[in-house]
XYZ file of C-alpha atoms in Angstrom:
662
model
C 44.951 15.270 -15.739
C 42.680 13.640 -18.311
C 38.926 14.157 -18.014
C 37.620 10.692 -18.851
C 34.382 10.446 -16.845
C 32.450 13.575 -17.762
C 30.834 12.141 -20.883
C 30.053 8.728 -19.349
C 26.560 7.258 -19.617
C 26.693 6.485 -15.909
C 25.704 9.252 -13.472
C 27.892 7.496 -10.907
C 30.978 7.977 -13.040
C 29.977 11.574 -13.696
C 29.816 12.169 -9.938
C 33.575 11.512 -9.855
C 34.502 13.630 -12.871
C 35.837 16.470 -10.703
C 37.874 14.287 -8.350
C 41.621 14.935 -8.192
C 42.010 11.192 -8.809
C 42.997 10.588 -12.440
C 40.182 8.115 -13.123
C 39.957 5.869 -16.164
C 36.860 4.092 -17.381
C 37.015 0.304 -17.532
C 38.612 -0.906 -20.742
C 41.758 -2.152 -22.437
C 43.225 1.374 -22.521
C 43.412 1.458 -18.728
C 45.154 -1.920 -18.509
C 47.522 -0.963 -21.319
C 48.450 2.120 -19.312
C 49.091 -0.041 -16.241
C 51.403 -2.271 -18.289
C 53.185 0.750 -19.728
C 53.765 2.262 -16.279
C 54.307 -1.148 -14.644
C 51.871 -0.383 -11.817
C 48.749 -2.108 -10.445
C 45.187 -1.116 -11.258
C 43.073 0.309 -8.443
C 39.495 -0.734 -9.231
C 36.709 1.148 -7.431
C 33.176 -0.161 -8.009
C 29.982 1.458 -6.755
C 26.720 2.996 -7.893
C 25.038 6.381 -7.762
C 22.547 5.721 -4.953
C 25.122 4.083 -2.642
C 25.520 5.871 0.725
C 28.970 4.523 1.633
C 30.210 5.151 -1.912
C 29.484 8.830 -1.281
C 31.236 8.693 2.081
C 34.412 7.160 0.655
C 34.348 9.591 -2.252
C 34.174 12.571 0.117
C 36.809 11.237 2.519
C 39.322 9.895 0.009
C 38.662 10.511 -3.678
C 38.011 14.225 -3.198
C 41.154 14.561 -1.038
C 44.244 15.905 -2.811
C 46.652 13.972 -0.615
C 44.967 10.616 -1.167
C 44.616 11.353 -4.875
C 48.337 12.056 -5.163
C 49.213 8.646 -3.701
C 46.730 6.918 -6.039
C 47.875 8.752 -9.152
C 51.573 8.139 -8.451
C 51.354 4.393 -7.773
C 48.251 3.082 -9.604
C 46.035 3.354 -12.645
C 42.672 4.105 -11.009
C 39.574 2.701 -12.738
C 36.027 3.650 -11.755
C 33.140 1.260 -12.571
C 29.389 1.594 -12.137
C 28.309 -1.870 -10.977
C 24.856 -1.330 -12.472
C 26.309 -0.619 -15.908
C 28.915 -3.391 -15.755
C 27.402 -6.192 -13.653
C 29.860 -8.626 -15.248
C 32.897 -6.747 -13.936
C 31.208 -6.341 -10.570
C 30.391 -10.050 -10.380
C 33.937 -11.221 -11.066
C 35.627 -8.941 -8.550
C 32.898 -9.208 -5.916
C 33.506 -12.945 -5.965
C 37.203 -12.248 -5.417
C 36.412 -9.788 -2.619
C 34.168 -12.269 -0.843
C 36.767 -15.022 -1.240
C 39.481 -12.848 0.323
C 37.492 -11.098 3.057
C 34.469 -13.287 3.717
C 32.101 -10.437 2.922
C 31.201 -8.019 0.161
C 29.474 -4.736 -0.468
C 29.886 -1.360 -2.066
C 32.019 0.553 -2.565
C 34.205 -2.343 -3.614
C 37.932 -1.678 -3.726
C 40.177 -4.129 -5.576
C 43.819 -4.065 -6.574
C 44.572 -5.845 -9.854
C 47.622 -6.824 -11.845
C 47.854 -5.216 -15.307
C 46.401 -8.512 -16.577
C 43.258 -8.004 -14.489
C 43.905 -10.543 -11.737
C 42.836 -9.419 -8.252
C 45.427 -9.796 -5.495
C 43.982 -7.617 -2.690
C 40.340 -6.595 -2.137
C 38.112 -4.806 0.335
C 35.049 -2.606 0.497
C 34.782 0.776 2.242
C 38.029 2.066 3.767
C 38.144 5.158 6.022
C 40.700 7.700 4.821
C 43.615 6.867 7.134
C 43.103 3.135 6.732
C 42.910 3.556 2.985
C 46.202 5.459 2.921
C 47.793 2.585 4.832
C 46.400 0.034 2.370
C 47.598 2.056 -0.616
C 51.101 2.249 0.821
C 51.220 -1.442 1.671
C 50.030 -2.494 -1.787
C 52.460 -0.105 -3.485
C 55.364 -1.523 -1.475
C 54.315 -5.127 -2.055
C 54.183 -4.507 -5.792
C 57.670 -3.029 -5.715
C 59.324 -5.500 -3.318
C 57.399 -8.785 -3.591
C 56.124 -8.773 -7.158
C 56.374 -12.507 -7.779
C 54.351 -13.363 -4.679
C 51.721 -10.772 -5.553
C 51.321 -12.086 -9.092
C 51.167 -15.682 -7.902
C 48.479 -14.762 -5.377
C 46.456 -13.025 -8.102
C 46.681 -16.099 -10.323
C 45.546 -18.343 -7.457
C 42.560 -16.087 -6.733
C 41.583 -16.104 -10.404
C 41.783 -19.892 -10.501
C 39.585 -20.094 -7.388
C 36.880 -17.787 -8.708
C 36.927 -19.602 -12.060
C 35.952 -22.762 -10.186
C 32.995 -20.975 -8.587
C 31.814 -19.875 -12.035
C 31.284 -23.457 -13.153
C 27.804 -24.955 -13.317
C 26.269 -26.613 -10.280
C 25.127 -30.216 -10.711
C 21.685 -30.308 -12.273
C 18.811 -31.299 -10.007
C 15.185 -31.682 -11.067
C 12.554 -29.749 -9.122
C 9.740 -32.241 -8.811
C 6.703 -31.948 -6.529
C 8.643 -33.213 -3.533
C 11.456 -30.720 -4.073
C 9.017 -27.841 -4.567
C 7.188 -28.704 -1.338
C 10.535 -28.960 0.451
C 11.563 -25.517 -0.803
C 8.386 -23.988 0.624
C 8.979 -25.730 3.958
C 12.550 -24.428 4.080
C 11.396 -20.886 3.348
C 8.741 -21.190 6.055
C 11.375 -22.183 8.623
C 13.145 -18.859 7.970
C 9.948 -16.821 8.361
C 9.700 -14.150 11.045
C 6.291 -15.028 12.463
C 6.141 -11.815 14.509
C 7.301 -9.088 12.134
C 6.947 -10.704 8.732
C 9.655 -11.371 6.205
C 12.423 -13.914 6.432
C 15.526 -13.998 8.570
C 16.662 -11.119 10.749
C 17.915 -7.597 10.260
C 18.665 -6.152 7.814
C 15.542 -7.198 5.939
C 15.182 -6.890 2.197
C 11.902 -7.097 0.266
C 11.772 -10.794 -0.733
C 9.950 -10.126 -3.997
C 10.810 -13.299 -5.881
C 10.214 -15.549 -2.881
C 6.785 -13.973 -2.454
C 5.991 -14.640 -6.121
C 7.227 -18.206 -5.697
C 4.917 -18.705 -2.701
C 1.948 -17.187 -4.539
C 2.441 -19.565 -7.447
C 2.836 -22.512 -5.104
C -0.455 -21.601 -3.417
C -2.161 -21.234 -6.800
C -0.922 -24.650 -7.906
C -1.446 -26.615 -4.702
C -3.906 -24.644 -2.562
C -1.327 -24.437 0.260
C -2.863 -21.819 2.568
C 0.257 -21.696 4.741
C 2.277 -20.441 1.757
C -0.314 -17.735 1.090
C -0.286 -16.720 4.767
C 3.477 -16.101 4.594
C 2.914 -13.750 1.663
C 0.057 -11.923 3.369
C 2.005 -11.415 6.603
C 5.129 -10.141 4.873
C 3.308 -7.870 2.441
C 1.228 -6.290 5.196
C 4.268 -5.767 7.433
C 6.205 -4.065 4.643
C 3.234 -1.982 3.541
C 2.628 -0.676 7.072
C 6.288 -0.107 7.912
C 8.726 2.685 7.263
C 10.209 0.823 4.300
C 7.087 1.795 2.328
C 6.897 5.512 1.572
C 3.503 6.277 3.111
C 3.279 9.663 1.386
C 4.772 9.158 -2.060
C 4.501 5.420 -2.585
C 7.345 3.121 -3.462
C 9.634 1.000 -1.308
C 13.126 1.652 0.007
C 15.960 -0.798 -0.647
C 15.820 -2.500 2.750
C 15.023 -2.096 6.432
C 17.935 -1.832 8.851
C 15.793 -3.366 11.619
C 13.684 -6.525 11.829
C 10.386 -4.606 12.191
C 10.568 -2.762 8.843
C 10.640 0.609 10.679
C 13.871 2.310 9.539
C 14.738 1.953 5.864
C 17.939 2.453 3.985
C 16.289 5.197 1.995
C 17.440 4.594 -1.568
C 14.590 3.557 -3.860
C 15.511 1.137 -6.624
C 13.569 0.551 -9.831
C 14.038 -3.206 -9.677
C 12.550 -3.453 -6.175
C 9.514 -1.375 -6.964
C 8.804 -3.042 -10.301
C 8.843 -6.479 -8.701
C 6.823 -5.387 -5.660
C 4.159 -3.768 -7.844
C 3.631 -7.148 -9.472
C 3.641 -9.023 -6.152
C 0.995 -6.782 -4.577
C -1.171 -6.933 -7.699
C -0.947 -10.730 -7.626
C -1.716 -10.808 -3.902
C -4.844 -8.755 -4.601
C -5.765 -11.256 -7.324
C -5.363 -14.139 -4.871
C -7.170 -12.575 -1.896
C -9.025 -9.413 -2.908
C -7.037 -7.544 -0.230
C -7.810 -3.784 -0.303
C -4.384 -3.147 1.239
C -2.639 -5.038 -1.565
C -4.595 -3.130 -4.185
C -3.814 0.221 -2.550
C -0.092 -0.519 -2.337
C -0.005 -1.692 -5.957
C -1.612 1.559 -7.055
C 0.701 3.718 -4.941
C 3.778 1.865 -6.185
C 2.739 2.311 -9.808
C 2.090 6.006 -9.161
C 5.601 6.324 -7.708
C 7.148 4.701 -10.774
C 5.273 6.949 -13.175
C 5.741 10.145 -11.180
C 9.286 9.896 -9.826
C 11.247 7.465 -12.011
C 9.871 7.946 -15.515
C 12.273 9.662 -17.903
C 11.496 12.100 -20.686
C 12.099 9.361 -23.265
C 9.571 7.019 -21.670
C 11.986 4.752 -19.802
C 12.491 4.474 -16.064
C 15.424 5.809 -14.052
C 17.445 3.369 -11.983
C 17.094 4.833 -8.502
C 16.578 7.665 -6.103
C 19.575 8.278 -3.862
C 19.723 7.240 -0.220
C 21.028 10.681 0.715
C 19.879 14.248 0.336
C 22.677 16.755 -0.162
C 22.448 20.002 1.819
C 25.287 22.563 1.801
C 27.629 19.986 0.372
C 26.841 17.358 3.017
C 24.938 14.151 2.321
C 22.243 13.462 4.922
C 20.363 10.164 4.851
C 16.608 10.361 5.390
C 16.406 14.158 5.455
C 13.658 14.234 2.829
C 11.525 11.536 4.444
C 11.717 11.771 8.261
C 9.380 13.910 10.413
C 9.012 15.225 13.941
C 5.648 15.879 15.641
C 6.354 19.609 15.445
C 6.915 19.425 11.698
C 3.617 17.621 11.247
C 1.812 20.300 13.250
C 3.521 23.061 11.258
C 2.073 21.650 8.026
C -1.302 20.381 9.236
C -2.172 22.540 12.230
C -2.389 21.363 15.834
C -5.403 19.059 15.558
C -4.555 17.251 12.316
C -0.847 17.329 13.139
C -1.352 15.650 16.507
C -3.666 13.072 14.972
C -1.226 12.423 12.111
C 1.612 11.835 14.580
C -0.476 9.122 16.245
C -1.562 7.549 12.961
C 1.963 7.586 11.498
C 3.794 6.502 14.679
C 5.786 9.729 14.859
C 6.995 10.131 18.434
C 8.741 12.842 20.431
C 11.731 10.537 20.966
C 11.810 9.580 17.270
C 12.218 6.248 15.577
C 15.082 7.329 13.293
C 17.811 9.878 14.082
C 17.907 13.272 15.756
C 14.437 12.895 17.239
C 12.839 12.398 13.813
C 10.688 9.421 12.824
C 10.056 7.443 9.711
C 6.394 7.254 8.739
C 4.513 4.027 9.422
C 0.826 3.236 9.008
C 0.013 0.530 11.575
C -3.718 0.749 10.844
C -5.824 2.305 8.106
C -7.183 5.719 9.165
C -10.383 7.343 7.923
C -9.839 7.361 4.144
C -11.244 10.835 3.480
C -9.187 12.428 6.237
C -6.073 10.485 5.246
C -6.320 11.380 1.544
C -6.366 15.075 2.459
C -3.568 14.822 5.038
C -1.398 12.648 2.794
C -1.668 15.128 -0.068
C -0.796 18.084 2.184
C 2.193 16.330 3.709
C 3.480 15.206 0.315
C 3.186 18.743 -1.039
C 5.142 20.035 1.953
C 7.757 17.310 1.564
C 8.198 18.240 -2.081
C 9.439 21.646 -0.874
C 12.293 19.990 1.016
C 15.667 19.211 -0.587
C 15.246 16.043 -2.650
C 17.531 13.048 -3.196
C 19.354 12.844 -6.498
C 18.082 10.552 -9.235
C 20.229 8.076 -11.119
C 18.574 8.521 -14.491
C 20.331 5.881 -16.549
C 17.852 3.466 -18.123
C 18.957 -0.138 -17.480
C 17.509 -2.708 -19.859
C 16.866 -5.462 -17.297
C 15.191 -3.222 -14.744
C 13.098 -1.496 -17.386
C 12.051 -4.935 -18.587
C 10.858 -5.661 -15.050
C 8.982 -2.341 -15.068
C 7.322 -3.157 -18.399
C 6.246 -6.539 -17.025
C 4.867 -5.024 -13.828
C 2.985 -2.151 -15.434
C 1.565 -4.294 -18.221
C 0.592 -7.142 -15.913
C -0.796 -5.016 -13.069
C -2.325 -2.552 -15.512
C -4.258 -5.311 -17.250
C -5.254 -6.907 -13.946
C -6.395 -3.668 -12.259
C -7.709 -2.230 -15.545
C -5.378 0.762 -15.576
C -4.882 1.516 -19.246
C -2.419 4.331 -18.475
C -0.056 1.800 -16.890
C -0.238 -0.405 -19.974
C 0.419 2.633 -22.179
C 3.500 3.489 -20.088
C 4.715 -0.105 -20.465
C 4.224 0.122 -24.222
C 6.178 3.391 -24.447
C 9.026 1.960 -22.393
C 9.185 -1.191 -24.515
C 9.337 0.917 -27.672
C 12.263 2.882 -26.222
C 14.173 -0.284 -25.320
C 13.678 -1.901 -28.715
C 14.447 1.322 -30.596
C 17.492 2.553 -28.651
C 18.926 -0.424 -26.768
C 19.085 -2.849 -29.705
C 22.107 -1.996 -31.851
C 22.944 -4.129 -34.902
C 20.646 -6.832 -33.606
C 22.274 -7.039 -30.170
C 21.091 -5.685 -26.839
C 22.972 -3.009 -24.902
C 22.892 -2.628 -21.127
C 21.862 0.997 -20.544
C 21.147 4.428 -21.964
C 20.926 7.944 -20.616
C 18.974 10.844 -22.144
C 18.103 8.522 -25.013
C 21.758 7.822 -25.886
C 22.737 4.177 -25.495
C 25.986 3.256 -23.778
C 28.667 0.866 -25.008
C 28.361 -1.995 -22.453
C 26.701 -5.080 -23.893
C 23.546 -6.556 -22.466
C 23.973 -9.442 -20.040
C 21.748 -12.486 -19.614
C 19.446 -10.692 -17.166
C 18.844 -7.935 -19.721
C 17.629 -10.500 -22.225
C 15.500 -12.447 -19.747
C 13.872 -9.462 -18.066
C 13.210 -7.644 -21.336
C 11.601 -10.766 -22.785
C 9.515 -11.113 -19.605
C 8.246 -7.555 -20.048
C 7.497 -7.973 -23.746
C 5.526 -11.154 -23.074
C 3.472 -9.445 -20.357
C 2.807 -6.568 -22.754
C 1.719 -9.006 -25.464
C -0.831 -10.494 -23.077
C -2.050 -7.086 -21.913
C -2.553 -5.744 -25.444
C -2.984 -8.764 -27.721
C -0.444 -7.136 -30.079
C 1.702 -9.648 -31.963
C 4.746 -7.390 -32.257
C 5.664 -7.843 -28.606
C 5.569 -11.634 -28.901
C 7.742 -11.445 -32.018
C 10.245 -9.160 -30.299
C 10.407 -11.414 -27.241
C 11.147 -14.393 -29.476
C 14.017 -12.527 -31.128
C 15.512 -11.555 -27.749
C 15.242 -15.117 -26.440
C 16.764 -16.604 -29.579
C 19.818 -14.343 -29.195
C 20.119 -15.519 -25.599
C 19.858 -19.167 -26.623
C 22.519 -18.664 -29.307
C 25.027 -16.693 -27.232
C 24.483 -17.311 -23.499
C 23.640 -21.025 -23.292
C 25.966 -23.523 -21.664
C 25.884 -26.497 -24.051
C 27.516 -28.763 -21.479
C 26.105 -27.883 -18.053
C 22.725 -26.518 -19.103
C 21.476 -23.106 -18.117
C 23.101 -19.824 -19.040
C 26.247 -17.800 -18.530
C 25.882 -14.186 -17.427
C 27.712 -12.828 -20.488
C 27.640 -13.742 -24.156
C 30.149 -15.996 -25.854
C 31.391 -13.029 -27.885
C 31.453 -10.495 -25.023
C 34.570 -8.781 -23.685
C 36.822 -11.409 -22.117
C 37.305 -10.973 -18.391
C 39.646 -13.134 -16.303
C 36.711 -15.549 -15.912
C 33.353 -15.830 -17.669
C 30.894 -15.020 -14.864
C 27.960 -17.243 -14.061
C 25.853 -16.739 -10.934
C 22.510 -18.559 -10.746
C 21.461 -17.034 -7.418
C 18.545 -14.616 -7.288
C 19.463 -11.566 -5.228
C 17.521 -8.315 -5.297
C 16.660 -9.081 -8.931
C 16.404 -12.327 -10.898
C 19.689 -13.866 -11.983
C 20.215 -14.043 -15.710
C 19.579 -17.776 -15.640
C 16.321 -17.429 -13.685
C 15.132 -14.484 -15.773
C 15.640 -16.436 -18.981
C 14.028 -19.550 -17.514
C 10.906 -17.621 -16.540
C 10.596 -15.896 -19.908
C 11.162 -19.148 -21.785
C 8.352 -20.823 -19.824
C 5.940 -18.041 -20.779
C 7.047 -17.872 -24.395
C 6.595 -21.626 -24.775
C 3.095 -21.394 -23.298
C 2.166 -18.596 -25.699
C 3.602 -20.222 -28.825
C 3.684 -23.961 -28.173
C 7.411 -24.021 -28.912
C 8.887 -27.273 -27.610
C 12.407 -25.892 -28.142
C 11.825 -23.008 -25.769
C 10.095 -25.183 -23.194
C 13.006 -27.635 -23.248
C 15.425 -24.732 -22.715
C 13.297 -23.520 -19.794
C 13.307 -26.980 -18.219
C 17.085 -27.224 -18.606
C 17.614 -23.798 -17.035
C 15.381 -24.644 -14.073
C 17.188 -27.938 -13.583
C 20.531 -26.086 -13.705
C 19.291 -23.996 -10.755
C 17.834 -27.024 -8.991
C 20.678 -27.722 -6.572
C 20.691 -24.103 -5.397
C 16.892 -24.111 -5.099
C 16.998 -27.214 -2.922
C 19.817 -25.971 -0.692
C 18.976 -22.274 -0.372
C 15.484 -21.594 -1.759
C 15.428 -17.960 -0.620
C 18.237 -17.345 -3.121
C 16.375 -19.066 -5.943
C 12.954 -17.428 -5.709
C 12.499 -16.723 -9.410
C 13.879 -20.095 -10.457
C 11.330 -21.693 -8.130
C 8.560 -19.490 -9.544
C 9.476 -20.764 -13.009
C 9.543 -24.319 -11.658
C 6.032 -23.877 -10.231
C 4.802 -22.746 -13.650
C 6.399 -25.785 -15.271
C 4.892 -28.102 -12.662
C 1.422 -26.618 -13.212
C 1.738 -27.293 -16.915
C 1.057 -24.665 -19.559
C -2.428 -23.246 -19.011
C -3.561 -21.016 -21.851
C -6.722 -18.933 -22.055
C -7.666 -17.375 -25.381
C -10.583 -14.951 -25.531
C -11.951 -13.957 -28.932
C -14.435 -11.244 -29.698
C -15.224 -7.698 -28.656
C -17.654 -5.824 -26.484
C -18.701 -6.115 -22.830
C -19.091 -9.880 -22.992
C -15.505 -10.357 -24.140
C -14.292 -7.895 -21.517
C -16.014 -9.909 -18.790
C -14.396 -13.112 -20.001
C -10.945 -11.481 -20.088
C -11.459 -10.064 -16.604
C -12.401 -13.487 -15.269
C -9.400 -15.144 -16.906
C -6.925 -12.582 -15.617
C -8.305 -12.619 -12.075
C -8.171 -16.380 -11.664
C -4.844 -17.265 -10.009
C -2.992 -20.040 -11.783
C 0.748 -20.703 -11.684
C 2.231 -19.444 -14.933
C -1.068 -19.132 -16.810
C -1.132 -17.020 -19.974
C -4.121 -15.028 -21.213
C -4.520 -13.472 -24.667
C -7.469 -11.533 -26.078
C -8.128 -10.448 -29.645
C -10.064 -11.116 -32.818
C -10.292 -14.683 -34.171
C -7.203 -15.753 -36.112
C -5.312 -12.558 -35.244
C -2.146 -12.585 -37.324
C 0.960 -13.555 -35.378
C -0.888 -14.660 -32.222
C -0.736 -18.471 -32.026
C -3.251 -18.778 -29.190
C -5.936 -17.087 -31.291
C -5.409 -19.243 -34.357
C -8.402 -21.412 -35.233
C -10.412 -19.989 -32.333
C -13.717 -18.821 -33.889
C -16.537 -16.875 -32.307
C -19.444 -18.921 -30.950
C -22.825 -18.048 -32.487
C -21.281 -14.762 -33.584
C -20.390 -13.773 -30.020
C -17.282 -13.760 -27.806
C -15.892 -17.016 -26.471
C -13.071 -18.266 -24.290
C -10.888 -21.302 -24.968
C -9.102 -22.928 -22.039
C -6.175 -25.015 -23.195
C -3.444 -27.061 -21.553
C -0.498 -27.527 -23.846
C -2.618 -26.372 -26.812
C -5.136 -29.133 -26.108
C -8.332 -27.205 -25.544
C -11.669 -27.736 -23.846
C -14.800 -26.815 -25.737
C -15.263 -23.034 -25.917
C -17.284 -21.317 -23.196
C -19.280 -18.128 -23.387
C -20.048 -17.227 -19.770
C -17.788 -16.172 -16.924
C -19.070 -18.976 -14.695
C -18.204 -21.591 -17.299
C -14.791 -20.015 -17.792
C -13.971 -19.975 -14.073
C -14.996 -23.621 -13.800
C -12.940 -24.607 -16.830
C -9.824 -22.903 -15.429
C -10.370 -24.523 -12.030
C -10.481 -27.969 -13.639
């Protein structure tokens, strides 16, 4: 049996290298083999931190009997959805069309031409054997019907990949989106909708920008309630910082324990921006703890950030969810002694009955304890937890998610004056531009500094540009603005839809799938269209480029129908729309010394939807906002501009705050 997965960039594929299933990687070779053997393709899509992917692997793909059936009747192809989001998008759409639901692992049966004719998600072993047999027999006995069904499914999903009708997001539409989001709010437990609850990062950013633009206190209150509920619940790691993927209950108590880079990067930014808007000590603390988690647990040796920590901890060959994180009162007393252990159980809502499984509890922090006592106890518990078996780390470096991390660390680092965070953002950006750009084009992921073959998708371009633009503002260095412009110009050349506006998910010269995917909805991360819209808005504000602003307006309008109908699935598009509605607000600070630092601090801490702030010497080369901005009487000055039309320069923080408020 060929050994095709062992050298893969993806840790998920490597996890399956020792399976008795004769796996192929996605590519023309696999489909050519299916045509040669005249058998269907069995496509299995998952990711390294996926709990049920591990379960199906153990039950079926590690089983010799199941593997024999697969190898005899199919060409099995294993795909990491995080490395090939385009493949995942096409066949998840087919899965949802056939079954009414989706999820991972995704299991799809394809013709040798790549058309899906039967799909599902997780199958228990015996059920899976039945499905394999039924599909094998249908291929042998009812080939024409199977092929016709696959063609019909492909035609249906091609229709869903077309652009939605454009719809402008004017003031009335933006107010309506906020009202619709508010109707979905859980007024008791925070968040939106019912269980399971996911961190609504982009919706929170949308609401913060709406409050900054309009002064809507109700929008801000939704953010405050949700952020506090998450921060005090079990979804937030009270010892090590960082947020889990989602809560299985409506009260944020029991998380699904995997920790994703994209969640934590976005939440770091949200909490930093909430602190900017309110001065909340809780928001500042959570921002700091989340940044510490990123730097401590996800940073790679090359300076990038790993994709995730697994949901499960493996002990004696068995995957156990939550083993690393859950506690009993007895375990707390063993580490802390009777007095501190009993007190910690009360503070952290650890009960004898347990809030999780097997009498164990997740850790919550319903109220802030004495800070000196808690700092000591937290450190002791974390040190003890570090001695436990730890979840595996998916250490591939994904361009889009690292772009989000660069944006968060640069933005929050500048706002909270944490130079180490900005330095980490700079190092990560250097890695992405050095390793992930090959022959002028962006690749999706690397591992151990070696870039993989899959091409970058629209989200990679948008999120990387977003990070580079945040880094430009944090440092005043022109190279990041230049690099962002190059990334965005590639996206405009290769991803734009010249007819419907907006952007496709894959480039015009990318590998041809059965359809060219295009999904404008914001899920756990910004869609490619939203990511590019947001970055284009910022780039236009920093450079005055009318071309890039027009492209941003077109992309937002292309998401407008979705934003009006389902605003919780268009959070980042709405955030970009709020920035457009506020108009480009630019603050340029020239000069050095304490006076300049005070002006920069004031500018950065004044909430304004989509505002950009740059600091540097007068006429700094390659920084348009600093051009023709001289010192005033030889000292530092700030220029507040709207669309590059500027007020007179100011030299005090009070004058600057007033000018921004106007």
